[in-house]
Amino acid sequence: DPSCVQGKAVVSTQSTGIIDVKKTWEKLLLAARVIASIENPADVCVISSRNYGQRAVLKFALHTGATAIAGRFTPGTFTNQIQAAFKEPRLLVVTDPSADDDCTCLHLPC
């Protein structure tokens, strides 16, 4: 019995994952349009606390001008205005929301 993840973009049958390239491309284009719609690139914040996503986050921020948070995410970064590292981004991109405990407070889907 195949189980669907992320709509119908990825279908898993036992141990083999089948990726629908067309759906994946559509999702990438949608994400690119959303990111490009932000006028100031510094208002885009990309976060990764996992090792495999940190390099990607840093490279993305380097090439786009976005703000990167790689490694340990400090709780209160987006809510505590007294904190020195306080940020107020217009767009938040999280590589793996289930890895960040604070994402549940932001009501991000895991």
PDB file of N, CA and C in Angstrom:
ATOM      1  N   ASP A   1       0.842  -1.183   0.000  1.00  0.00           N
ATOM      2  CA  ASP A   1       0.000   0.000   0.000  1.00  0.00           C
ATOM      3  C   ASP A   1       0.884   1.242   0.000  1.00  0.00           C
ATOM      4  N   PRO A   2       0.938   2.009  -1.093  1.00  0.00           N
ATOM      5  CA  PRO A   2       1.801   3.180  -1.150  1.00  0.00           C
ATOM      6  C   PRO A   2       1.293   4.295  -0.238  1.00  0.00           C
ATOM      7  N   SER A   3       2.234   4.955   0.424  1.00  0.00           N
ATOM      8  CA  SER A   3       1.873   6.085   1.278  1.00  0.00           C
ATOM      9  C   SER A   3       2.362   7.364   0.628  1.00  0.00           C
ATOM     10  N   CYS A   4       1.537   8.406   0.643  1.00  0.00           N
ATOM     11  CA  CYS A   4       1.886   9.666  -0.006  1.00  0.00           C
ATOM     12  C   CYS A   4       2.437  10.647   1.012  1.00  0.00           C
ATOM     13  N   VAL A   5       3.477  11.354   0.616  1.00  0.00           N
ATOM     14  CA  VAL A   5       4.088  12.388   1.429  1.00  0.00           C
ATOM     15  C   VAL A   5       4.120  13.657   0.590  1.00  0.00           C
ATOM     16  N   GLN A   6       3.785  14.809   1.186  1.00  0.00           N
ATOM     17  CA  GLN A   6       3.789  16.087   0.465  1.00  0.00           C
ATOM     18  C   GLN A   6       2.849  16.026  -0.739  1.00  0.00           C
ATOM     19  N   GLY A   7       1.619  15.668  -0.521  1.00  0.00           N
ATOM     20  CA  GLY A   7       0.689  15.554  -1.633  1.00  0.00           C
ATOM     21  C   GLY A   7       1.039  14.338  -2.457  1.00  0.00           C
ATOM     22  N   LYS A   8       1.256  14.527  -3.744  1.00  0.00           N
ATOM     23  CA  LYS A   8       1.616  13.412  -4.612  1.00  0.00           C
ATOM     24  C   LYS A   8       2.994  13.615  -5.231  1.00  0.00           C
ATOM     25  N   ALA A   9       3.819  14.481  -4.635  1.00  0.00           N
ATOM     26  CA  ALA A   9       5.158  14.727  -5.183  1.00  0.00           C
ATOM     27  C   ALA A   9       6.075  13.541  -4.934  1.00  0.00           C
ATOM     28  N   VAL A  10       5.938  12.887  -3.780  1.00  0.00           N
ATOM     29  CA  VAL A  10       6.770  11.726  -3.464  1.00  0.00           C
ATOM     30  C   VAL A  10       5.855  10.581  -3.073  1.00  0.00           C
ATOM     31  N   VAL A  11       5.987   9.476  -3.756  1.00  0.00           N
ATOM     32  CA  VAL A  11       5.212   8.278  -3.433  1.00  0.00           C
ATOM     33  C   VAL A  11       6.196   7.195  -3.031  1.00  0.00           C
ATOM     34  N   SER A  12       5.929   6.568  -1.890  1.00  0.00           N
ATOM     35  CA  SER A  12       6.829   5.549  -1.377  1.00  0.00           C
ATOM     36  C   SER A  12       6.157   4.188  -1.447  1.00  0.00           C
ATOM     37  N   THR A  13       6.834   3.241  -2.066  1.00  0.00           N
ATOM     38  CA  THR A  13       6.350   1.865  -2.085  1.00  0.00           C
ATOM     39  C   THR A  13       7.417   1.003  -1.423  1.00  0.00           C
ATOM     40  N   GLN A  14       7.115   0.538  -0.244  1.00  0.00           N
ATOM     41  CA  GLN A  14       8.034  -0.239   0.582  1.00  0.00           C
ATOM     42  C   GLN A  14       9.331   0.544   0.789  1.00  0.00           C
ATOM     43  N   SER A  15      10.433   0.144   0.170  1.00  0.00           N
ATOM     44  CA  SER A  15      11.703   0.838   0.411  1.00  0.00           C
ATOM     45  C   SER A  15      12.120   1.723  -0.768  1.00  0.00           C
ATOM     46  N   THR A  16      11.302   1.785  -1.818  1.00  0.00           N
ATOM     47  CA  THR A  16      11.642   2.567  -2.996  1.00  0.00           C
ATOM     48  C   THR A  16      10.800   3.836  -3.030  1.00  0.00           C
ATOM     49  N   GLY A  17      11.467   4.998  -3.146  1.00  0.00           N
ATOM     50  CA  GLY A  17      10.754   6.257  -3.259  1.00  0.00           C
ATOM     51  C   GLY A  17      10.712   6.708  -4.702  1.00  0.00           C
ATOM     52  N   ILE A  18       9.531   7.095  -5.164  1.00  0.00           N
ATOM     53  CA  ILE A  18       9.364   7.563  -6.536  1.00  0.00           C
ATOM     54  C   ILE A  18       9.037   9.053  -6.461  1.00  0.00           C
ATOM     55  N   ILE A  19       9.851   9.881  -7.112  1.00  0.00           N
ATOM     56  CA  ILE A  19       9.664  11.326  -7.073  1.00  0.00           C
ATOM     57  C   ILE A  19       9.030  11.783  -8.379  1.00  0.00           C
ATOM     58  N   ASP A  20       7.927  12.514  -8.267  1.00  0.00           N
ATOM     59  CA  ASP A  20       7.274  13.104  -9.423  1.00  0.00           C
ATOM     60  C   ASP A  20       8.016  14.400  -9.751  1.00  0.00           C
ATOM     61  N   VAL A  21       8.834  14.368 -10.796  1.00  0.00           N
ATOM     62  CA  VAL A  21       9.702  15.495 -11.138  1.00  0.00           C
ATOM     63  C   VAL A  21       8.879  16.732 -11.495  1.00  0.00           C
ATOM     64  N   LYS A  22       7.770  16.550 -12.182  1.00  0.00           N
ATOM     65  CA  LYS A  22       6.930  17.685 -12.578  1.00  0.00           C
ATOM     66  C   LYS A  22       6.374  18.406 -11.347  1.00  0.00           C
ATOM     67  N   LYS A  23       5.839  17.660 -10.397  1.00  0.00           N
ATOM     68  CA  LYS A  23       5.307  18.261  -9.161  1.00  0.00           C
ATOM     69  C   LYS A  23       6.419  18.945  -8.369  1.00  0.00           C
ATOM     70  N   THR A  24       7.585  18.304  -8.287  1.00  0.00           N
ATOM     71  CA  THR A  24       8.717  18.876  -7.561  1.00  0.00           C
ATOM     72  C   THR A  24       9.152  20.179  -8.215  1.00  0.00           C
ATOM     73  N   TRP A  25       9.213  20.206  -9.542  1.00  0.00           N
ATOM     74  CA  TRP A  25       9.588  21.424 -10.266  1.00  0.00           C
ATOM     75  C   TRP A  25       8.576  22.544 -10.018  1.00  0.00           C
ATOM     76  N   GLU A  26       7.280  22.207 -10.015  1.00  0.00           N
ATOM     77  CA  GLU A  26       6.239  23.202  -9.738  1.00  0.00           C
ATOM     78  C   GLU A  26       6.398  23.791  -8.345  1.00  0.00           C
ATOM     79  N   LYS A  27       6.715  22.954  -7.379  1.00  0.00           N
ATOM     80  CA  LYS A  27       6.911  23.427  -6.012  1.00  0.00           C
ATOM     81  C   LYS A  27       8.152  24.311  -5.906  1.00  0.00           C
ATOM     82  N   LEU A  28       9.219  23.960  -6.641  1.00  0.00           N
ATOM     83  CA  LEU A  28      10.420  24.798  -6.661  1.00  0.00           C
ATOM     84  C   LEU A  28      10.137  26.158  -7.285  1.00  0.00           C
ATOM     85  N   LEU A  29       9.371  26.180  -8.374  1.00  0.00           N
ATOM     86  CA  LEU A  29       9.015  27.449  -9.011  1.00  0.00           C
ATOM     87  C   LEU A  29       8.162  28.306  -8.089  1.00  0.00           C
ATOM     88  N   LEU A  30       7.235  27.690  -7.382  1.00  0.00           N
ATOM     89  CA  LEU A  30       6.405  28.432  -6.434  1.00  0.00           C
ATOM     90  C   LEU A  30       7.265  29.045  -5.320  1.00  0.00           C
ATOM     91  N   ALA A  31       8.188  28.252  -4.785  1.00  0.00           N
ATOM     92  CA  ALA A  31       9.080  28.758  -3.734  1.00  0.00           C
ATOM     93  C   ALA A  31       9.949  29.894  -4.267  1.00  0.00           C
ATOM     94  N   ALA A  32      10.445  29.766  -5.496  1.00  0.00           N
ATOM     95  CA  ALA A  32      11.273  30.819  -6.093  1.00  0.00           C
ATOM     96  C   ALA A  32      10.475  32.106  -6.273  1.00  0.00           C
ATOM     97  N   ARG A  33       9.228  31.982  -6.677  1.00  0.00           N
ATOM     98  CA  ARG A  33       8.376  33.170  -6.849  1.00  0.00           C
ATOM     99  C   ARG A  33       8.116  33.864  -5.510  1.00  0.00           C
ATOM    100  N   VAL A  34       7.877  33.086  -4.484  1.00  0.00           N
ATOM    101  CA  VAL A  34       7.622  33.659  -3.160  1.00  0.00           C
ATOM    102  C   VAL A  34       8.870  34.380  -2.646  1.00  0.00           C
ATOM    103  N   ILE A  35      10.031  33.741  -2.779  1.00  0.00           N
ATOM    104  CA  ILE A  35      11.281  34.352  -2.311  1.00  0.00           C
ATOM    105  C   ILE A  35      11.597  35.601  -3.121  1.00  0.00           C
ATOM    106  N   ALA A  36      11.385  35.554  -4.432  1.00  0.00           N
ATOM    107  CA  ALA A  36      11.679  36.701  -5.295  1.00  0.00           C
ATOM    108  C   ALA A  36      10.722  37.862  -5.057  1.00  0.00           C
ATOM    109  N   SER A  37       9.552  37.592  -4.501  1.00  0.00           N
ATOM    110  CA  SER A  37       8.580  38.661  -4.265  1.00  0.00           C
ATOM    111  C   SER A  37       8.961  39.556  -3.080  1.00  0.00           C
ATOM    112  N   ILE A  38       9.887  39.113  -2.239  1.00  0.00           N
ATOM    113  CA  ILE A  38      10.338  39.924  -1.110  1.00  0.00           C
ATOM    114  C   ILE A  38      11.322  40.965  -1.645  1.00  0.00           C
ATOM    115  N   GLU A  39      11.007  42.244  -1.425  1.00  0.00           N
ATOM    116  CA  GLU A  39      11.815  43.329  -1.994  1.00  0.00           C
ATOM    117  C   GLU A  39      13.221  43.377  -1.415  1.00  0.00           C
ATOM    118  N   ASN A  40      13.343  43.285  -0.100  1.00  0.00           N
ATOM    119  CA  ASN A  40      14.644  43.356   0.562  1.00  0.00           C
ATOM    120  C   ASN A  40      15.107  41.936   0.895  1.00  0.00           C
ATOM    121  N   PRO A  41      16.186  41.456   0.278  1.00  0.00           N
ATOM    122  CA  PRO A  41      16.634  40.083   0.533  1.00  0.00           C
ATOM    123  C   PRO A  41      16.993  39.825   2.000  1.00  0.00           C
ATOM    124  N   ALA A  42      17.371  40.859   2.740  1.00  0.00           N
ATOM    125  CA  ALA A  42      17.707  40.676   4.156  1.00  0.00           C
ATOM    126  C   ALA A  42      16.471  40.340   4.989  1.00  0.00           C
ATOM    127  N   ASP A  43      15.270  40.543   4.431  1.00  0.00           N
ATOM    128  CA  ASP A  43      14.034  40.202   5.127  1.00  0.00           C
ATOM    129  C   ASP A  43      13.679  38.725   5.000  1.00  0.00           C
ATOM    130  N   VAL A  44      14.492  37.961   4.282  1.00  0.00           N
ATOM    131  CA  VAL A  44      14.310  36.509   4.170  1.00  0.00           C
ATOM    132  C   VAL A  44      15.282  35.859   5.143  1.00  0.00           C
ATOM    133  N   CYS A  45      14.771  35.030   6.036  1.00  0.00           N
ATOM    134  CA  CYS A  45      15.606  34.341   7.019  1.00  0.00           C
ATOM    135  C   CYS A  45      15.535  32.836   6.756  1.00  0.00           C
ATOM    136  N   VAL A  46      16.706  32.228   6.558  1.00  0.00           N
ATOM    137  CA  VAL A  46      16.776  30.786   6.317  1.00  0.00           C
ATOM    138  C   VAL A  46      17.447  30.120   7.510  1.00  0.00           C
ATOM    139  N   ILE A  47      16.861  29.020   7.970  1.00  0.00           N
ATOM    140  CA  ILE A  47      17.305  28.381   9.204  1.00  0.00           C
ATOM    141  C   ILE A  47      17.564  26.897   8.980  1.00  0.00           C
ATOM    142  N   SER A  48      18.663  26.418   9.553  1.00  0.00           N
ATOM    143  CA  SER A  48      18.935  24.982   9.592  1.00  0.00           C
ATOM    144  C   SER A  48      19.731  24.674  10.842  1.00  0.00           C
ATOM    145  N   SER A  49      19.200  23.792  11.662  1.00  0.00           N
ATOM    146  CA  SER A  49      19.944  23.378  12.845  1.00  0.00           C
ATOM    147  C   SER A  49      20.654  22.047  12.611  1.00  0.00           C
ATOM    148  N   ARG A  50      20.229  21.324  11.587  1.00  0.00           N
ATOM    149  CA  ARG A  50      20.857  20.038  11.272  1.00  0.00           C
ATOM    150  C   ARG A  50      22.124  20.256  10.457  1.00  0.00           C
ATOM    151  N   ASN A  51      23.082  19.353  10.604  1.00  0.00           N
ATOM    152  CA  ASN A  51      24.367  19.480   9.919  1.00  0.00           C
ATOM    153  C   ASN A  51      24.230  19.471   8.402  1.00  0.00           C
ATOM    154  N   TYR A  52      23.350  18.621   7.868  1.00  0.00           N
ATOM    155  CA  TYR A  52      23.253  18.491   6.423  1.00  0.00           C
ATOM    156  C   TYR A  52      22.623  19.709   5.754  1.00  0.00           C
ATOM    157  N   GLY A  53      21.958  20.574   6.501  1.00  0.00           N
ATOM    158  CA  GLY A  53      21.329  21.753   5.918  1.00  0.00           C
ATOM    159  C   GLY A  53      22.084  23.043   6.150  1.00  0.00           C
ATOM    160  N   GLN A  54      23.067  23.027   7.052  1.00  0.00           N
ATOM    161  CA  GLN A  54      23.761  24.263   7.413  1.00  0.00           C
ATOM    162  C   GLN A  54      24.550  24.847   6.250  1.00  0.00           C
ATOM    163  N   ARG A  55      25.262  24.028   5.524  1.00  0.00           N
ATOM    164  CA  ARG A  55      26.061  24.523   4.401  1.00  0.00           C
ATOM    165  C   ARG A  55      25.154  25.122   3.328  1.00  0.00           C
ATOM    166  N   ALA A  56      24.030  24.480   3.056  1.00  0.00           N
ATOM    167  CA  ALA A  56      23.089  24.980   2.058  1.00  0.00           C
ATOM    168  C   ALA A  56      22.513  26.328   2.476  1.00  0.00           C
ATOM    169  N   VAL A  57      22.186  26.466   3.757  1.00  0.00           N
ATOM    170  CA  VAL A  57      21.638  27.723   4.271  1.00  0.00           C
ATOM    171  C   VAL A  57      22.663  28.843   4.140  1.00  0.00           C
ATOM    172  N   LEU A  58      23.911  28.562   4.492  1.00  0.00           N
ATOM    173  CA  LEU A  58      24.962  29.582   4.405  1.00  0.00           C
ATOM    174  C   LEU A  58      25.224  29.991   2.953  1.00  0.00           C
ATOM    175  N   LYS A  59      25.245  29.027   2.039  1.00  0.00           N
ATOM    176  CA  LYS A  59      25.465  29.337   0.622  1.00  0.00           C
ATOM    177  C   LYS A  59      24.286  30.119   0.045  1.00  0.00           C
ATOM    178  N   PHE A  60      23.064  29.723   0.410  1.00  0.00           N
ATOM    179  CA  PHE A  60      21.878  30.438  -0.067  1.00  0.00           C
ATOM    180  C   PHE A  60      21.925  31.889   0.390  1.00  0.00           C
ATOM    181  N   ALA A  61      22.250  32.106   1.660  1.00  0.00           N
ATOM    182  CA  ALA A  61      22.320  33.464   2.194  1.00  0.00           C
ATOM    183  C   ALA A  61      23.439  34.272   1.542  1.00  0.00           C
ATOM    184  N   LEU A  62      24.551  33.639   1.277  1.00  0.00           N
ATOM    185  CA  LEU A  62      25.678  34.312   0.641  1.00  0.00           C
ATOM    186  C   LEU A  62      25.311  34.815  -0.752  1.00  0.00           C
ATOM    187  N   HIS A  63      24.626  33.978  -1.516  1.00  0.00           N
ATOM    188  CA  HIS A  63      24.322  34.318  -2.909  1.00  0.00           C
ATOM    189  C   HIS A  63      23.073  35.170  -3.078  1.00  0.00           C
ATOM    190  N   THR A  64      22.181  35.181  -2.093  1.00  0.00           N
ATOM    191  CA  THR A  64      20.936  35.942  -2.234  1.00  0.00           C
ATOM    192  C   THR A  64      20.865  37.176  -1.351  1.00  0.00           C
ATOM    193  N   GLY A  65      21.706  37.252  -0.330  1.00  0.00           N
ATOM    194  CA  GLY A  65      21.641  38.377   0.600  1.00  0.00           C
ATOM    195  C   GLY A  65      20.675  38.143   1.747  1.00  0.00           C
ATOM    196  N   ALA A  66      20.177  36.924   1.870  1.00  0.00           N
ATOM    197  CA  ALA A  66      19.255  36.580   2.956  1.00  0.00           C
ATOM    198  C   ALA A  66      20.024  36.463   4.275  1.00  0.00           C
ATOM    199  N   THR A  67      19.287  36.402   5.368  1.00  0.00           N
ATOM    200  CA  THR A  67      19.868  36.225   6.691  1.00  0.00           C
ATOM    201  C   THR A  67      19.887  34.734   7.008  1.00  0.00           C
ATOM    202  N   ALA A  68      21.046  34.218   7.409  1.00  0.00           N
ATOM    203  CA  ALA A  68      21.177  32.783   7.704  1.00  0.00           C
ATOM    204  C   ALA A  68      21.302  32.560   9.204  1.00  0.00           C
ATOM    205  N   ILE A  69      20.630  31.531   9.680  1.00  0.00           N
ATOM    206  CA  ILE A  69      20.811  31.044  11.045  1.00  0.00           C
ATOM    207  C   ILE A  69      21.165  29.572  10.903  1.00  0.00           C
ATOM    208  N   ALA A  70      22.454  29.261  11.024  1.00  0.00           N
ATOM    209  CA  ALA A  70      22.922  27.885  10.883  1.00  0.00           C
ATOM    210  C   ALA A  70      23.406  27.402  12.237  1.00  0.00           C
ATOM    211  N   GLY A  71      23.020  26.214  12.601  1.00  0.00           N
ATOM    212  CA  GLY A  71      23.413  25.684  13.901  1.00  0.00           C
ATOM    213  C   GLY A  71      22.313  25.882  14.925  1.00  0.00           C
ATOM    214  N   ARG A  72      22.716  26.100  16.133  1.00  0.00           N
ATOM    215  CA  ARG A  72      21.772  26.240  17.250  1.00  0.00           C
ATOM    216  C   ARG A  72      20.886  27.460  17.067  1.00  0.00           C
ATOM    217  N   PHE A  73      19.581  27.245  17.090  1.00  0.00           N
ATOM    218  CA  PHE A  73      18.603  28.332  16.996  1.00  0.00           C
ATOM    219  C   PHE A  73      18.253  28.793  18.408  1.00  0.00           C
ATOM    220  N   THR A  74      18.460  30.067  18.668  1.00  0.00           N
ATOM    221  CA  THR A  74      18.177  30.613  19.999  1.00  0.00           C
ATOM    222  C   THR A  74      16.690  30.939  20.112  1.00  0.00           C
ATOM    223  N   PRO A  75      15.985  30.313  21.054  1.00  0.00           N
ATOM    224  CA  PRO A  75      14.572  30.637  21.233  1.00  0.00           C
ATOM    225  C   PRO A  75      14.410  32.114  21.572  1.00  0.00           C
ATOM    226  N   GLY A  76      13.392  32.722  21.013  1.00  0.00           N
ATOM    227  CA  GLY A  76      13.138  34.126  21.247  1.00  0.00           C
ATOM    228  C   GLY A  76      13.738  35.036  20.192  1.00  0.00           C
ATOM    229  N   THR A  77      14.398  34.481  19.196  1.00  0.00           N
ATOM    230  CA  THR A  77      15.016  35.291  18.149  1.00  0.00           C
ATOM    231  C   THR A  77      13.983  36.138  17.409  1.00  0.00           C
ATOM    232  N   PHE A  78      12.768  35.610  17.240  1.00  0.00           N
ATOM    233  CA  PHE A  78      11.735  36.336  16.510  1.00  0.00           C
ATOM    234  C   PHE A  78      10.687  36.973  17.420  1.00  0.00           C
ATOM    235  N   THR A  79      10.769  36.718  18.727  1.00  0.00           N
ATOM    236  CA  THR A  79       9.733  37.228  19.626  1.00  0.00           C
ATOM    237  C   THR A  79      10.244  38.165  20.701  1.00  0.00           C
ATOM    238  N   ASN A  80      11.484  38.023  21.131  1.00  0.00           N
ATOM    239  CA  ASN A  80      12.026  38.824  22.233  1.00  0.00           C
ATOM    240  C   ASN A  80      12.802  40.019  21.683  1.00  0.00           C
ATOM    241  N   GLN A  81      12.190  41.200  21.726  1.00  0.00           N
ATOM    242  CA  GLN A  81      12.811  42.393  21.153  1.00  0.00           C
ATOM    243  C   GLN A  81      14.019  42.880  21.943  1.00  0.00           C
ATOM    244  N   ILE A  82      14.159  42.457  23.178  1.00  0.00           N
ATOM    245  CA  ILE A  82      15.284  42.866  24.012  1.00  0.00           C
ATOM    246  C   ILE A  82      16.553  42.114  23.603  1.00  0.00           C
ATOM    247  N   GLN A  83      16.388  40.942  23.036  1.00  0.00           N
ATOM    248  CA  GLN A  83      17.526  40.101  22.646  1.00  0.00           C
ATOM    249  C   GLN A  83      18.362  40.789  21.566  1.00  0.00           C
ATOM    250  N   ALA A  84      19.681  40.666  21.668  1.00  0.00           N
ATOM    251  CA  ALA A  84      20.590  41.297  20.701  1.00  0.00           C
ATOM    252  C   ALA A  84      20.424  40.725  19.297  1.00  0.00           C
ATOM    253  N   ALA A  85      20.094  39.460  19.194  1.00  0.00           N
ATOM    254  CA  ALA A  85      19.952  38.799  17.893  1.00  0.00           C
ATOM    255  C   ALA A  85      18.518  38.845  17.380  1.00  0.00           C
ATOM    256  N   PHE A  86      17.695  39.775  17.876  1.00  0.00           N
ATOM    257  CA  PHE A  86      16.290  39.864  17.464  1.00  0.00           C
ATOM    258  C   PHE A  86      16.186  40.128  15.965  1.00  0.00           C
ATOM    259  N   LYS A  87      15.323  39.371  15.292  1.00  0.00           N
ATOM    260  CA  LYS A  87      15.079  39.527  13.863  1.00  0.00           C
ATOM    261  C   LYS A  87      13.573  39.564  13.614  1.00  0.00           C
ATOM    262  N   GLU A  88      13.193  40.295  12.597  1.00  0.00           N
ATOM    263  CA  GLU A  88      11.789  40.366  12.225  1.00  0.00           C
ATOM    264  C   GLU A  88      11.661  40.146  10.718  1.00  0.00           C
ATOM    265  N   PRO A  89      11.870  38.884  10.268  1.00  0.00           N
ATOM    266  CA  PRO A  89      11.852  38.615   8.824  1.00  0.00           C
ATOM    267  C   PRO A  89      10.435  38.617   8.260  1.00  0.00           C
ATOM    268  N   ARG A  90      10.340  38.897   6.962  1.00  0.00           N
ATOM    269  CA  ARG A  90       9.048  38.819   6.275  1.00  0.00           C
ATOM    270  C   ARG A  90       8.782  37.403   5.793  1.00  0.00           C
ATOM    271  N   LEU A  91       9.872  36.654   5.530  1.00  0.00           N
ATOM    272  CA  LEU A  91       9.741  35.274   5.066  1.00  0.00           C
ATOM    273  C   LEU A  91      10.715  34.399   5.840  1.00  0.00           C
ATOM    274  N   LEU A  92      10.225  33.278   6.322  1.00  0.00           N
ATOM    275  CA  LEU A  92      11.040  32.344   7.092  1.00  0.00           C
ATOM    276  C   LEU A  92      11.094  31.012   6.350  1.00  0.00           C
ATOM    277  N   VAL A  93      12.315  30.555   6.039  1.00  0.00           N
ATOM    278  CA  VAL A  93      12.510  29.274   5.351  1.00  0.00           C
ATOM    279  C   VAL A  93      13.248  28.353   6.311  1.00  0.00           C
ATOM    280  N   VAL A  94      12.628  27.233   6.663  1.00  0.00           N
ATOM    281  CA  VAL A  94      13.204  26.281   7.611  1.00  0.00           C
ATOM    282  C   VAL A  94      13.481  24.981   6.870  1.00  0.00           C
ATOM    283  N   THR A  95      14.721  24.478   6.982  1.00  0.00           N
ATOM    284  CA  THR A  95      15.064  23.260   6.249  1.00  0.00           C
ATOM    285  C   THR A  95      14.390  22.027   6.832  1.00  0.00           C
ATOM    286  N   ASP A  96      14.317  21.927   8.144  1.00  0.00           N
ATOM    287  CA  ASP A  96      13.705  20.762   8.790  1.00  0.00           C
ATOM    288  C   ASP A  96      12.993  21.226  10.056  1.00  0.00           C
ATOM    289  N   PRO A  97      11.713  21.597   9.955  1.00  0.00           N
ATOM    290  CA  PRO A  97      11.011  22.137  11.117  1.00  0.00           C
ATOM    291  C   PRO A  97      10.896  21.169  12.288  1.00  0.00           C
ATOM    292  N   SER A  98      10.936  19.866  12.023  1.00  0.00           N
ATOM    293  CA  SER A  98      10.808  18.912  13.126  1.00  0.00           C
ATOM    294  C   SER A  98      12.047  18.907  14.016  1.00  0.00           C
ATOM    295  N   ALA A  99      13.186  19.375  13.498  1.00  0.00           N
ATOM    296  CA  ALA A  99      14.426  19.400  14.279  1.00  0.00           C
ATOM    297  C   ALA A  99      14.487  20.597  15.203  1.00  0.00           C
ATOM    298  N   ASP A 100      13.744  21.653  14.885  1.00  0.00           N
ATOM    299  CA  ASP A 100      13.770  22.864  15.701  1.00  0.00           C
ATOM    300  C   ASP A 100      12.573  22.880  16.629  1.00  0.00           C
ATOM    301  N   ASP A 101      12.836  22.862  17.940  1.00  0.00           N
ATOM    302  CA  ASP A 101      11.756  22.864  18.924  1.00  0.00           C
ATOM    303  C   ASP A 101      10.952  24.147  18.866  1.00  0.00           C
ATOM    304  N   ASP A 102      11.597  25.263  18.545  1.00  0.00           N
ATOM    305  CA  ASP A 102      10.912  26.544  18.545  1.00  0.00           C
ATOM    306  C   ASP A 102       9.937  26.666  17.383  1.00  0.00           C
ATOM    307  N   CYS A 103      10.035  25.809  16.374  1.00  0.00           N
ATOM    308  CA  CYS A 103       9.132  25.865  15.233  1.00  0.00           C
ATOM    309  C   CYS A 103       7.709  25.519  15.637  1.00  0.00           C
ATOM    310  N   THR A 104       7.546  24.704  16.644  1.00  0.00           N
ATOM    311  CA  THR A 104       6.195  24.383  17.096  1.00  0.00           C
ATOM    312  C   THR A 104       5.534  25.611  17.703  1.00  0.00           C
ATOM    313  N   CYS A 105       6.339  26.491  18.298  1.00  0.00           N
ATOM    314  CA  CYS A 105       5.792  27.730  18.844  1.00  0.00           C
ATOM    315  C   CYS A 105       5.398  28.697  17.737  1.00  0.00           C
ATOM    316  N   LEU A 106       6.045  28.594  16.585  1.00  0.00           N
ATOM    317  CA  LEU A 106       5.742  29.449  15.441  1.00  0.00           C
ATOM    318  C   LEU A 106       4.606  28.873  14.611  1.00  0.00           C
ATOM    319  N   HIS A 107       4.081  27.727  14.992  1.00  0.00           N
ATOM    320  CA  HIS A 107       2.993  27.033  14.295  1.00  0.00           C
ATOM    321  C   HIS A 107       3.398  26.649  12.884  1.00  0.00           C
ATOM    322  N   LEU A 108       4.638  26.169  12.726  1.00  0.00           N
ATOM    323  CA  LEU A 108       5.084  25.672  11.430  1.00  0.00           C
ATOM    324  C   LEU A 108       4.735  24.190  11.333  1.00  0.00           C
ATOM    325  N   PRO A 109       4.303  23.742  10.153  1.00  0.00           N
ATOM    326  CA  PRO A 109       4.000  22.316  10.018  1.00  0.00           C
ATOM    327  C   PRO A 109       5.276  21.484  10.061  1.00  0.00           C
ATOM    328  N   CYS A 110       5.234  20.395  10.810  1.00  0.00           N
ATOM    329  CA  CYS A 110       6.396  19.517  10.918  1.00  0.00           C
ATOM    330  C   CYS A 110       6.228  18.300  10.035  1.00  0.00           C
TER     331      CYS A 110
END
